[in-house]
Short mmCIF file of C-alpha atoms in Angstrom, two decimals:
data_model
loop_
_atom_site.label_atom_id
_atom_site.label_comp_id
_atom_site.label_asym_id
_atom_site.label_seq_id
_atom_site.Cartn_x
_atom_site.Cartn_y
_atom_site.Cartn_z
CA MET A 568 37.00 -44.61 90.89
CA LEU A 569 38.06 -44.10 94.19
CA SER A 570 36.90 -39.85 94.94
CA ILE A 571 33.69 -41.54 94.55
CA GLY A 572 33.58 -44.20 96.02
CA ILE A 573 35.39 -41.66 99.30
CA PRO A 574 31.41 -39.90 99.53
CA ILE A 575 29.58 -43.19 99.67
CA ILE A 576 31.88 -45.03 102.24
CA SER A 577 30.62 -42.17 104.41
CA THR A 578 27.37 -41.92 103.95
CA ILE A 579 27.42 -45.67 104.88
CA LEU A 580 29.99 -44.79 107.96
CA PHE A 581 28.54 -41.89 108.94
CA THR A 582 24.62 -44.28 109.17
CA ALA A 583 26.42 -47.78 110.41
CA THR A 584 27.74 -45.79 113.88
CA GLY A 585 24.40 -43.96 114.25
CA THR A 586 22.09 -47.26 114.71
CA VAL A 587 24.85 -48.56 116.61
CA PHE A 588 25.17 -46.31 118.81
CA ALA A 589 21.74 -44.42 119.08
CA PRO A 590 20.20 -46.86 121.59
CA LEU A 591 22.61 -46.34 123.60
CA LEU A 592 23.36 -42.76 124.49
CA SER A 593 20.92 -40.02 125.87
CA ASN A 594 19.19 -37.87 123.27
CA PHE A 595 21.40 -35.56 123.64
CA SER A 596 24.50 -36.93 123.11
CA LEU A 597 23.26 -38.65 120.44
CA VAL A 598 22.46 -35.32 119.10
CA LEU A 599 26.03 -33.94 119.42
CA LEU A 600 26.99 -37.37 118.09
CA LEU A 601 25.32 -37.02 114.86
CA ASN A 602 26.19 -33.95 114.08
CA ALA A 603 29.68 -34.66 114.49
CA LEU A 604 29.48 -38.10 111.71
CA TRP A 605 27.23 -35.78 109.73
CA PHE A 606 30.18 -32.96 109.82
CA ILE A 607 32.28 -36.19 108.43
CA ALA A 608 30.48 -37.30 106.27
CA SER A 609 29.83 -33.96 104.01
CA PHE A 610 33.42 -32.87 104.77
CA PHE A 611 34.09 -36.26 102.20
CA GLN A 612 30.16 -36.27 100.27
CA SER A 613 31.57 -32.83 98.53
CA SER A 614 34.29 -33.61 97.29
CA GLY A 615 31.94 -35.34 94.61
CA TRP A 616 30.16 -32.97 92.85
CA THR A 617 34.35 -31.30 91.35
CA SER A 618 35.46 -35.42 90.91
CA ILE A 619 31.53 -35.63 88.64
CA THR A 620 32.86 -32.14 86.47
CA GLN A 621 36.41 -33.54 85.95
CA LEU A 622 34.58 -36.96 84.44
CA ILE A 623 32.59 -35.26 82.24
CA TYR A 624 35.04 -33.11 80.68
CA LEU A 625 36.64 -35.99 79.70
CA TRP A 626 34.11 -38.11 78.51
CA PHE A 627 31.39 -35.43 76.98
CA GLU A 628 31.12 -32.72 73.97
CA LYS A 629 30.24 -29.94 74.25
CA GLU A 630 26.91 -29.96 72.89
CA GLN A 631 26.35 -32.19 76.07
CA TYR A 632 26.99 -30.25 79.10
CA GLY A 633 23.35 -29.58 79.36
CA PHE A 634 22.11 -32.38 79.04
CA VAL A 635 24.34 -34.50 81.20
CA PHE A 636 24.49 -32.23 83.98
CA SER A 637 20.61 -31.69 83.91
CA ILE A 638 20.45 -36.03 84.63
CA LEU A 639 23.51 -36.04 87.74
CA ALA A 640 20.56 -32.84 88.67
CA ILE A 641 17.97 -35.60 88.73
CA SER A 642 19.75 -38.10 90.90
CA SER A 643 20.44 -36.25 93.00
CA ARG A 644 16.70 -34.53 94.07
CA GLY A 645 15.44 -38.28 93.09
CA GLY A 646 17.89 -39.30 96.73
CA TYR A 647 15.88 -36.25 97.68
CA LEU A 648 11.96 -37.37 96.79
CA LEU A 649 12.45 -40.82 97.64
CA SER A 650 13.20 -39.68 101.02
CA TYR A 651 10.95 -37.43 101.58
CA ALA A 652 8.55 -39.99 100.23
CA VAL A 653 9.49 -43.57 100.76
CA LEU A 654 11.23 -43.43 104.28
CA GLY A 655 8.58 -41.05 105.49
CA SER A 656 5.68 -43.41 104.57
CA LEU A 657 7.70 -45.65 106.37
CA LEU A 658 7.37 -43.27 109.47
CA TYR A 659 4.21 -44.48 109.69
CA TYR A 660 5.00 -48.36 110.33
CA PHE A 661 8.26 -47.97 111.65
CA SER A 662 10.90 -46.23 113.54
CA TRP A 663 13.38 -44.16 113.46
CA TYR A 664 16.65 -46.70 114.53
CA THR A 665 14.59 -48.73 111.67
CA ILE A 666 15.29 -46.04 108.98
CA LEU A 667 18.46 -45.98 109.84
CA ILE A 668 18.88 -49.46 109.77
CA LEU A 669 17.55 -48.86 106.21
CA SER A 670 19.70 -46.56 105.10
CA THR A 671 23.04 -47.79 105.92
CA LEU A 672 21.91 -51.23 103.13
CA ILE A 673 21.25 -48.80 101.01
CA SER A 674 24.20 -46.87 100.83
CA ALA A 675 26.32 -50.46 101.32
CA LEU A 676 23.89 -51.42 97.90
CA ALA A 677 25.48 -48.38 96.59
CA PHE A 678 28.46 -48.62 97.00
CA LEU A 679 28.68 -51.98 95.45
CA CYS A 680 26.71 -50.74 92.57
CA ASP A 681 30.17 -48.54 92.14
CA ILE A 682 33.07 -50.72 92.12
CA TYR A 683 30.50 -53.81 90.14
CA TYR A 684 28.82 -51.23 86.78
CA LEU A 685 30.60 -48.14 86.69
CA PRO A 686 33.04 -47.90 84.10
CA LYS A 687 36.59 -46.80 84.30
CA LYS A 688 37.10 -44.71 80.85
CA PRO A 689 34.77 -43.73 77.88
CA SER A 690 36.04 -46.28 75.66
CA ASN A 691 33.91 -49.38 77.75
CA THR A 692 30.89 -47.85 77.24
CA SER A 693 28.66 -47.09 73.85
CA LEU A 694 29.68 -43.26 74.60
CA PRO A 695 31.56 -41.82 71.28
CA VAL A 696 35.14 -41.20 72.06
CA SER A 697 34.70 -36.87 73.52
CA SER A 698 36.90 -35.19 70.83
CA SER A 699 39.73 -32.93 72.59
CA PRO A 700 37.69 -31.30 75.52
CA THR A 701 41.46 -28.98 75.86
CA THR A 702 41.64 -27.89 72.79
CA GLU A 703 38.05 -26.74 72.38
CA VAL A 704 37.51 -24.69 75.99
CA ALA A 705 40.85 -23.05 74.37
CA SER A 706 40.19 -22.09 71.73
CA ASN A 707 36.77 -21.21 72.80
CA ASN A 708 38.01 -19.04 75.42
CA SER A 709 41.95 -18.38 73.98
CA ASN A 710 42.96 -16.32 76.85
CA SER A 711 41.99 -18.75 79.96
CA ASN A 712 44.48 -20.68 81.97
CA ASN A 713 44.69 -23.14 79.69
CA ASN A 714 46.66 -21.54 77.73
CA SER A 715 48.60 -22.16 81.03
CA ASN A 716 49.33 -25.37 81.57
CA ASN A 717 52.66 -24.90 83.59
CA THR A 718 50.84 -22.31 85.87
CA ASP A 719 51.05 -22.89 89.46
CA LEU A 720 47.65 -22.96 91.48
CA TRP A 721 48.17 -19.91 92.95
CA SER A 722 48.47 -18.39 89.46
CA LYS A 723 44.92 -20.26 87.63
CA MET A 724 43.38 -18.95 90.48
CA VAL A 725 44.56 -15.56 90.02
CA TYR A 726 43.53 -15.73 86.60
CA PHE A 727 39.66 -17.09 87.52
CA LEU A 728 39.73 -14.23 89.94
CA SER A 729 40.30 -12.07 87.46
CA ASP A 730 37.43 -12.50 85.39
CA LEU A 731 33.81 -10.90 86.47
CA ARG A 732 32.07 -13.57 84.55
CA PHE A 733 33.82 -15.71 87.71
CA TRP A 734 32.04 -13.69 90.47
CA PHE A 735 29.12 -12.91 89.17
CA MET A 736 28.59 -16.34 89.31
CA LEU A 737 30.44 -17.61 92.21
CA ILE A 738 27.19 -14.87 93.56
CA ASN A 739 24.66 -16.53 91.91
CA ASN A 740 25.84 -20.06 93.10
CA LEU A 741 26.21 -18.69 96.52
CA THR A 742 22.33 -17.27 96.49
CA LEU A 743 20.26 -20.01 94.66
CA THR A 744 22.84 -23.55 96.87
CA ILE A 745 21.34 -21.05 100.56
CA ALA A 746 17.66 -20.62 97.95
CA VAL A 747 17.32 -24.42 97.34
CA GLU A 748 18.75 -25.69 101.52
CA LEU A 749 14.41 -24.23 101.93
CA GLY A 750 13.96 -28.23 101.92
CA VAL A 751 16.09 -28.85 104.39
CA PHE A 752 13.89 -27.00 106.79
CA LEU A 753 10.69 -27.52 104.97
CA PRO A 754 10.14 -31.20 107.03
CA LEU A 755 10.06 -28.47 110.33
CA LEU A 756 8.15 -26.14 108.84
CA PHE A 757 4.61 -28.46 107.52
CA THR A 758 5.35 -29.51 111.52
CA LYS A 759 6.38 -26.33 112.96
CA LEU A 760 4.15 -24.08 111.71
CA LEU A 761 1.74 -26.24 109.68
CA LEU A 762 1.22 -28.62 112.09
CA LEU A 763 0.92 -32.19 109.99
CA SER A 764 2.55 -35.09 111.18
CA PRO A 765 5.83 -35.84 110.71
CA ALA A 766 5.07 -38.90 108.06
CA SER A 767 1.93 -36.78 107.09
CA ALA A 768 4.86 -33.25 106.85
CA SER A 769 7.82 -34.83 104.83
CA LEU A 770 5.24 -36.69 102.29
CA ALA A 771 4.13 -32.98 102.09
CA SER A 772 7.87 -31.44 101.79
CA SER A 773 8.52 -34.09 98.32
CA CYS A 774 6.61 -30.78 96.77
CA PHE A 775 9.68 -29.50 96.79
CA PRO A 776 11.79 -32.24 95.18
CA VAL A 777 9.23 -32.74 92.84
CA GLY A 778 9.72 -29.92 91.98
CA CYS A 779 13.27 -30.02 91.09
CA VAL A 780 13.10 -33.85 89.30
CA VAL A 781 10.15 -32.01 87.23
CA SER A 782 12.93 -28.92 86.51
CA VAL A 783 15.58 -30.36 85.09
CA PHE A 784 14.57 -32.66 83.17
CA LEU A 785 13.01 -30.65 80.55
CA GLY A 786 15.89 -28.09 81.76
CA GLY A 787 17.76 -30.18 80.27
CA ILE A 788 16.04 -31.30 77.56
CA ILE A 789 15.91 -27.10 76.77
CA VAL A 790 18.71 -26.08 77.47
CA ASP A 791 20.91 -27.23 75.12
CA ARG A 792 19.05 -25.97 73.10
CA LEU A 793 19.09 -22.01 73.54
CA ASN A 794 22.21 -19.97 72.23
CA LYS A 795 23.24 -17.24 74.90
CA SER A 796 20.40 -14.77 74.04
CA GLN A 797 17.82 -17.42 74.08
CA LYS A 798 19.13 -18.55 77.86
CA LEU A 799 19.64 -14.83 79.25
CA PHE A 800 15.68 -14.56 78.67
CA PHE A 801 14.59 -18.51 79.46
CA TYR A 802 16.63 -17.96 82.69
CA SER A 803 15.30 -14.51 83.54
CA ALA A 804 12.16 -15.97 82.78
CA ILE A 805 12.25 -18.11 85.62
CA LEU A 806 13.83 -17.34 87.96
CA SER A 807 11.15 -14.02 88.08
CA ALA A 808 8.94 -16.70 88.67
CA VAL A 809 11.21 -17.67 91.76
CA VAL A 810 11.28 -14.14 92.83
CA ILE A 811 7.75 -14.59 92.59
CA SER A 812 6.55 -18.02 94.50
CA SER A 813 9.42 -17.45 96.98
CA TYR A 814 7.31 -14.27 98.08
CA TYR A 815 3.56 -15.19 98.32
CA LEU A 816 5.23 -17.72 100.25
CA TYR A 817 6.08 -15.30 102.31
CA ALA A 818 2.95 -13.13 101.84
CA THR A 819 0.75 -16.71 102.35
CA LEU A 820 3.41 -17.87 105.78
CA SER A 821 3.18 -14.49 107.60
CA ALA A 822 -0.25 -13.97 107.74
CA VAL A 823 -0.59 -17.62 109.26
CA VAL A 824 2.02 -16.60 111.96
CA THR A 825 0.37 -13.05 112.18
CA ARG A 826 -2.87 -14.95 113.02
CA GLY A 827 -1.97 -18.19 114.63
CA VAL A 828 -5.13 -20.13 112.51
CA ILE A 829 -4.32 -22.84 110.30
CA GLU A 830 -6.08 -22.76 107.74
CA PRO A 831 -6.77 -26.08 104.77
CA SER A 832 -6.21 -23.64 102.21
CA GLU A 833 -3.10 -22.22 103.62
CA VAL A 834 -1.95 -25.84 103.11
CA ASN A 835 -2.20 -26.48 100.31
CA LEU A 836 -1.50 -23.78 98.49
CA ALA A 837 1.96 -23.62 100.08
CA ILE A 838 2.60 -27.55 98.75
CA VAL A 839 1.55 -25.89 95.67
CA LEU A 840 3.57 -22.79 95.97
CA ILE A 841 7.00 -24.67 97.13
CA PHE A 842 6.84 -27.69 94.05
CA ILE A 843 6.21 -24.32 91.91
CA TYR A 844 9.22 -22.75 93.68
CA GLY A 845 11.21 -26.32 93.12
CA LEU A 846 10.14 -26.53 89.21
CA CYS A 847 11.35 -23.08 89.22
CA VAL A 848 14.64 -22.68 91.31
CA ALA A 849 16.86 -26.22 89.83
CA THR A 850 17.32 -25.98 86.27
CA PRO A 851 18.83 -22.24 87.00
CA TYR A 852 20.48 -24.02 90.39
CA TYR A 853 22.10 -26.77 88.48
CA ILE A 854 22.97 -25.76 84.55
CA PRO A 855 24.30 -22.89 84.18
CA CYS A 856 27.08 -23.24 86.85
CA SER A 857 27.76 -26.92 85.97
CA VAL A 858 28.50 -26.05 82.23
CA PHE A 859 29.93 -23.09 83.31
CA THR A 860 33.18 -24.54 85.48
CA ILE A 861 33.92 -26.63 82.25
CA GLU A 862 34.15 -24.49 79.86
CA PHE A 863 35.78 -21.42 81.51
CA GLY A 864 37.79 -23.91 83.80
CA GLY A 865 38.95 -26.31 80.69
CA LYS A 866 40.93 -29.11 81.82
CA ASP A 867 41.10 -27.10 85.44
CA CYS A 868 37.42 -27.56 85.67
CA GLY A 869 37.43 -29.07 89.30
CA LEU A 870 38.77 -26.64 90.50
CA VAL A 871 36.76 -24.02 89.09
CA ALA A 872 33.69 -26.20 91.07
CA GLY A 873 35.41 -26.25 94.35
CA MET A 874 36.08 -22.55 94.77
CA LEU A 875 32.77 -22.16 93.75
CA SER A 876 31.11 -25.39 95.55
CA SER A 877 33.41 -23.70 98.82
CA VAL A 878 32.16 -20.75 99.30
CA ALA A 879 28.80 -21.68 98.37
CA PHE A 880 29.08 -24.31 101.36
CA CYS A 881 29.61 -20.76 102.99
CA GLY A 882 27.01 -19.38 102.81
CA ALA A 883 24.82 -22.58 103.33
CA PHE A 884 26.37 -22.66 106.43
CA VAL A 885 25.96 -19.36 107.98
CA PHE A 886 21.71 -18.57 106.57
CA ASP A 887 21.48 -22.16 108.43
CA SER A 888 22.72 -20.98 111.61
CA TYR A 889 20.79 -17.51 111.17
CA ALA A 890 17.84 -19.51 110.83
CA GLY A 891 18.63 -21.65 113.55
CA VAL A 892 19.01 -18.87 115.95
CA ILE A 893 15.23 -17.47 114.57
CA LEU A 894 13.80 -21.10 114.10
CA GLN A 895 13.80 -21.27 117.82
CA GLN A 896 11.61 -18.17 117.91
CA GLU A 897 9.64 -19.80 115.50
CA LYS A 898 10.00 -16.53 112.89
CA TRP A 899 8.91 -17.69 110.31
CA ASP A 900 8.36 -14.53 109.13
CA GLN A 901 11.76 -13.34 109.43
CA PHE A 902 13.35 -17.16 107.55
CA LEU A 903 11.06 -16.23 104.55
CA TYR A 904 11.52 -12.88 104.01
CA VAL A 905 15.07 -13.05 103.80
CA LEU A 906 14.60 -15.61 101.32
CA VAL A 907 12.98 -13.74 99.22
CA TRP A 908 16.01 -11.49 98.85
CA VAL A 909 18.27 -14.19 98.71
CA CYS A 910 15.81 -15.26 95.26
CA VAL A 911 16.00 -11.25 94.00
CA ALA A 912 19.79 -12.02 94.38
CA GLY A 913 20.25 -15.37 92.20
CA PHE A 914 17.98 -13.31 89.27
CA THR A 915 20.61 -10.13 89.34
CA SER A 916 23.34 -12.07 89.58
CA LEU A 917 22.52 -14.27 86.43
CA PHE A 918 20.94 -12.72 84.21
CA PHE A 919 24.40 -10.36 84.90
CA PHE A 920 26.79 -13.09 84.01
CA LEU A 921 24.42 -14.23 81.33
CA TYR A 922 24.70 -10.74 80.08
CA LEU A 923 27.94 -10.53 80.24
CA ASP A 924 28.43 -14.15 78.82
CA ARG A 925 26.37 -13.13 75.89
CA ARG A 926 28.30 -10.29 75.43
CA ALA A 927 31.65 -11.93 75.08
CA GLU A 928 30.12 -14.59 72.55
CA ILE A 929 29.28 -11.84 71.07
CA GLN A 930 32.52 -9.88 70.73
CA LYS A 931 35.01 -12.87 69.56
CA GLN A 932 32.75 -13.61 66.67
#
């Protein structure tokens, strides 16, 4: 409960502090304050996913992992969708200060719901009690760290790093984390490059989380029904669509940058391409890595999730810093060109991971 509640508390403190000090500070001081508060909030928020991974490992069966993680991904991307669409619509009528107050109240309500409604253990729900997950994972991965329960943290990390599948998943999670960072820059893209109003840009940006929500909903239904060979072809197909859509988005908006003239059809095409991009990138971003952390890490899945996520967040930090520099110079074509190659790297790494995972399963048979 505490590990899940801390991220919510940090969000409440971030929005509440920003609400109190926003009218009292200059624009520059307010930006510094909000960045510092967001850093602190993000520090605690990042702990949520490792805790949830451990909870799913203890509560659910292996055959349910893909569907359960898809539900969580729907919740995550649904939150983005509400923030873009609902809060974006409210910007037509209210100031940013009012939106901060509203965000604080919503975060506080979420925390109260967490306290009163989150069950403490599976027996408090209608869920069937999971069989011994440690035994099941150990049988699937006989050389896993579950056979060395008494080893120290360093030894477990060395074991994880010795498996080539871990490295390909590390690269895949890194690159796809960067790929979904496109959503962070969409309001800026629509306002600065395509010249929409802030409220219209926020609504247009919702095409990305809409695509993500549809993706993980369908992905959760499909993935658990596929064997490893079928997953190889399934993920290869949809990541190919990610690469293609990112390239056409790059080509379309590069033409806008070159001409300096925006056609209404190009705005509509950009929205469609971004929707397709979100539709195809969300499932391979959320589900394979999440399922891998449990199947590979067993009872130490929280450690595996932490290792993968920390590298991914570092990559996102580097990319966001780089993007901030080049977008100050209005180099949107360069930004999108880098994103295309990030998607190519994500496709390649996941393909090799799935190939090795399939080969490992065949060798065990």
